[in-house]
Amino acid sequence: QVHLVESGGGSVQSGGSLKLSCVASEFTYSDYCMGWFRQVPGNEREGVAGINSDGTTTYAESVKGRFTISQDSAKNTVYLLMNSLKPEDTAMYYCAAESFRCTLLPETVAWFNYRGQGTQVTVSS
């Protein structure tokens, strides 16, 4: 069974940086998509960034130029480097994965079939 475990969340001041990690176990697909979405209680999920098995990436407009998604296939790990953090980035961040080549858009990342338990990111002004 696919299992995604996130880490790296925390509390930072505005302008700070965090790097999230997501380790995927039992996820051995040659074609896949992985990514990150975030959610604030009472709000809809918001796709943040995605990456596919070819290395193609996608980002939400709100994070372009500040966030970078990357992967280490050998470690089955996806990362999200978040720079220039803003208070509006505060949310629970979830890792998500899809076991086939997907339509890689920020809005599709939020609805991938597999997702982790989340890691909280809090940005103070």
CSV table of C-alpha atoms in Angstrom, one decimal:
chain,number,residue,atom,x,y,z
A,1,GLN,CA,0.0,0.0,0.0
A,2,VAL,CA,1.3,3.4,-1.0
A,3,HIS,CA,2.4,5.5,2.0
A,4,LEU,CA,3.5,9.1,1.9
A,5,VAL,CA,5.2,10.8,4.9
A,6,GLU,CA,5.9,14.5,5.0
A,7,SER,CA,8.4,16.4,7.2
A,8,GLY,CA,10.0,19.8,7.4
A,9,GLY,CA,7.1,22.0,8.4
A,10,GLY,CA,7.4,24.5,11.2
A,11,SER,CA,7.0,28.1,12.2
A,12,VAL,CA,9.0,30.9,10.5
A,13,GLN,CA,8.8,34.7,10.2
A,14,SER,CA,7.8,36.4,7.0
A,15,GLY,CA,10.6,36.2,4.4
A,16,GLY,CA,12.0,33.0,5.8
A,17,SER,CA,12.4,29.6,4.2
A,18,LEU,CA,11.4,26.0,4.8
A,19,LYS,CA,12.1,22.8,2.9
A,20,LEU,CA,9.4,20.1,3.0
A,21,SER,CA,10.2,16.5,2.2
A,22,CYS,CA,7.9,13.6,1.3
A,23,VAL,CA,9.1,10.1,1.3
A,24,ALA,CA,6.9,7.6,-0.7
A,25,SER,CA,7.0,3.9,0.1
A,26,GLU,CA,5.5,1.1,-2.0
A,27,PHE,CA,5.4,3.7,-4.8
A,28,THR,CA,7.2,2.0,-7.7
A,29,TYR,CA,5.7,3.3,-10.8
A,30,SER,CA,7.6,4.4,-13.9
A,31,ASP,CA,5.0,7.0,-14.9
A,32,TYR,CA,3.7,9.1,-12.0
A,33,CYS,CA,2.9,12.6,-10.8
A,34,MET,CA,3.7,13.9,-7.3
A,35,GLY,CA,3.1,17.2,-5.7
A,36,TRP,CA,2.0,19.4,-2.8
A,37,PHE,CA,-1.2,21.0,-2.0
A,38,ARG,CA,-2.2,23.0,1.1
A,39,GLN,CA,-5.4,23.6,3.0
A,40,VAL,CA,-6.5,26.0,5.7
A,41,PRO,CA,-9.4,24.8,7.8
A,42,GLY,CA,-12.7,25.8,6.2
A,43,ASN,CA,-11.1,26.5,2.9
A,44,GLU,CA,-10.7,24.5,-0.3
A,45,ARG,CA,-7.6,22.6,-1.1
A,46,GLU,CA,-5.1,24.6,-3.1
A,47,GLY,CA,-2.6,22.9,-5.4
A,48,VAL,CA,0.8,24.4,-4.9
A,49,ALA,CA,3.3,22.5,-7.1
A,50,GLY,CA,3.6,19.3,-9.0
A,51,ILE,CA,6.3,17.2,-10.8
A,52,ASN,CA,6.0,14.2,-13.0
A,53,SER,CA,8.3,11.3,-13.8
A,54,ASP,CA,9.8,13.3,-16.7
A,55,GLY,CA,10.7,16.1,-14.4
A,56,THR,CA,8.2,18.5,-15.7
A,57,THR,CA,7.0,20.9,-13.0
A,58,THR,CA,4.0,23.1,-12.5
A,59,TYR,CA,3.3,25.8,-9.9
A,60,ALA,CA,0.4,27.8,-8.7
A,61,GLU,CA,0.6,31.5,-9.6
A,62,SER,CA,0.7,32.5,-5.9
A,63,VAL,CA,4.0,30.6,-5.4
A,64,LYS,CA,5.8,31.0,-8.7
A,65,GLY,CA,9.3,32.3,-8.2
A,66,ARG,CA,9.3,31.5,-4.5
A,67,PHE,CA,8.7,27.8,-4.3
A,68,THR,CA,10.7,25.0,-6.0
A,69,ILE,CA,9.6,21.4,-6.3
A,70,SER,CA,12.2,18.7,-6.9
A,71,GLN,CA,12.6,15.0,-6.6
A,72,ASP,CA,15.2,12.4,-5.8
A,73,SER,CA,13.9,9.2,-7.6
A,74,ALA,CA,16.6,7.0,-5.9
A,75,LYS,CA,15.2,8.0,-2.5
A,76,ASN,CA,11.6,8.1,-3.6
A,77,THR,CA,11.5,11.6,-2.2
A,78,VAL,CA,9.9,14.8,-3.3
A,79,TYR,CA,10.9,18.2,-1.9
A,80,LEU,CA,9.3,21.6,-1.8
A,81,LEU,CA,11.7,24.4,-1.1
A,82,MET,CA,9.8,27.5,0.0
A,83,ASN,CA,11.5,30.8,0.0
A,84,SER,CA,10.2,34.3,0.8
A,85,LEU,CA,7.4,32.9,2.8
A,86,LYS,CA,4.4,35.1,3.5
A,87,PRO,CA,1.7,34.9,6.2
A,88,GLU,CA,-0.8,33.8,3.5
A,89,ASP,CA,1.3,30.7,3.0
A,90,THR,CA,0.3,29.5,6.4
A,91,ALA,CA,-1.5,26.1,6.0
A,92,MET,CA,-1.3,22.4,6.4
A,93,TYR,CA,0.8,21.1,3.5
A,94,TYR,CA,0.1,17.7,2.1
A,95,CYS,CA,2.2,15.5,-0.2
A,96,ALA,CA,0.1,13.8,-3.0
A,97,ALA,CA,0.9,11.2,-5.6
A,98,GLU,CA,-0.7,9.7,-8.7
A,99,SER,CA,0.4,6.3,-10.1
A,100,PHE,CA,0.1,7.2,-13.7
A,101,ARG,CA,1.0,10.1,-16.1
A,102,CYS,CA,-1.4,12.8,-15.2
A,103,THR,CA,-2.5,16.2,-16.5
A,104,LEU,CA,0.0,18.1,-14.5
A,105,LEU,CA,-1.7,21.3,-13.3
A,106,PRO,CA,-1.7,22.9,-9.8
A,107,GLU,CA,-5.5,22.2,-9.5
A,108,THR,CA,-5.1,18.5,-10.3
A,109,VAL,CA,-2.4,18.0,-7.7
A,110,ALA,CA,-5.0,18.7,-4.9
A,111,TRP,CA,-7.0,15.6,-6.0
A,112,PHE,CA,-4.3,13.0,-6.6
A,113,ASN,CA,-5.3,9.5,-5.4
A,114,TYR,CA,-2.7,9.2,-2.7
A,115,ARG,CA,-1.8,11.8,0.0
A,116,GLY,CA,0.0,12.0,3.3
A,117,GLN,CA,-1.0,13.2,6.7
A,118,GLY,CA,0.3,16.7,6.2
A,119,THR,CA,2.8,19.0,7.9
A,120,GLN,CA,1.9,22.4,9.3
A,121,VAL,CA,3.6,25.5,8.0
A,122,THR,CA,3.0,28.7,10.0
A,123,VAL,CA,4.4,32.1,8.8
A,124,SER,CA,4.2,35.0,11.1
A,125,SER,CA,4.4,38.7,10.1
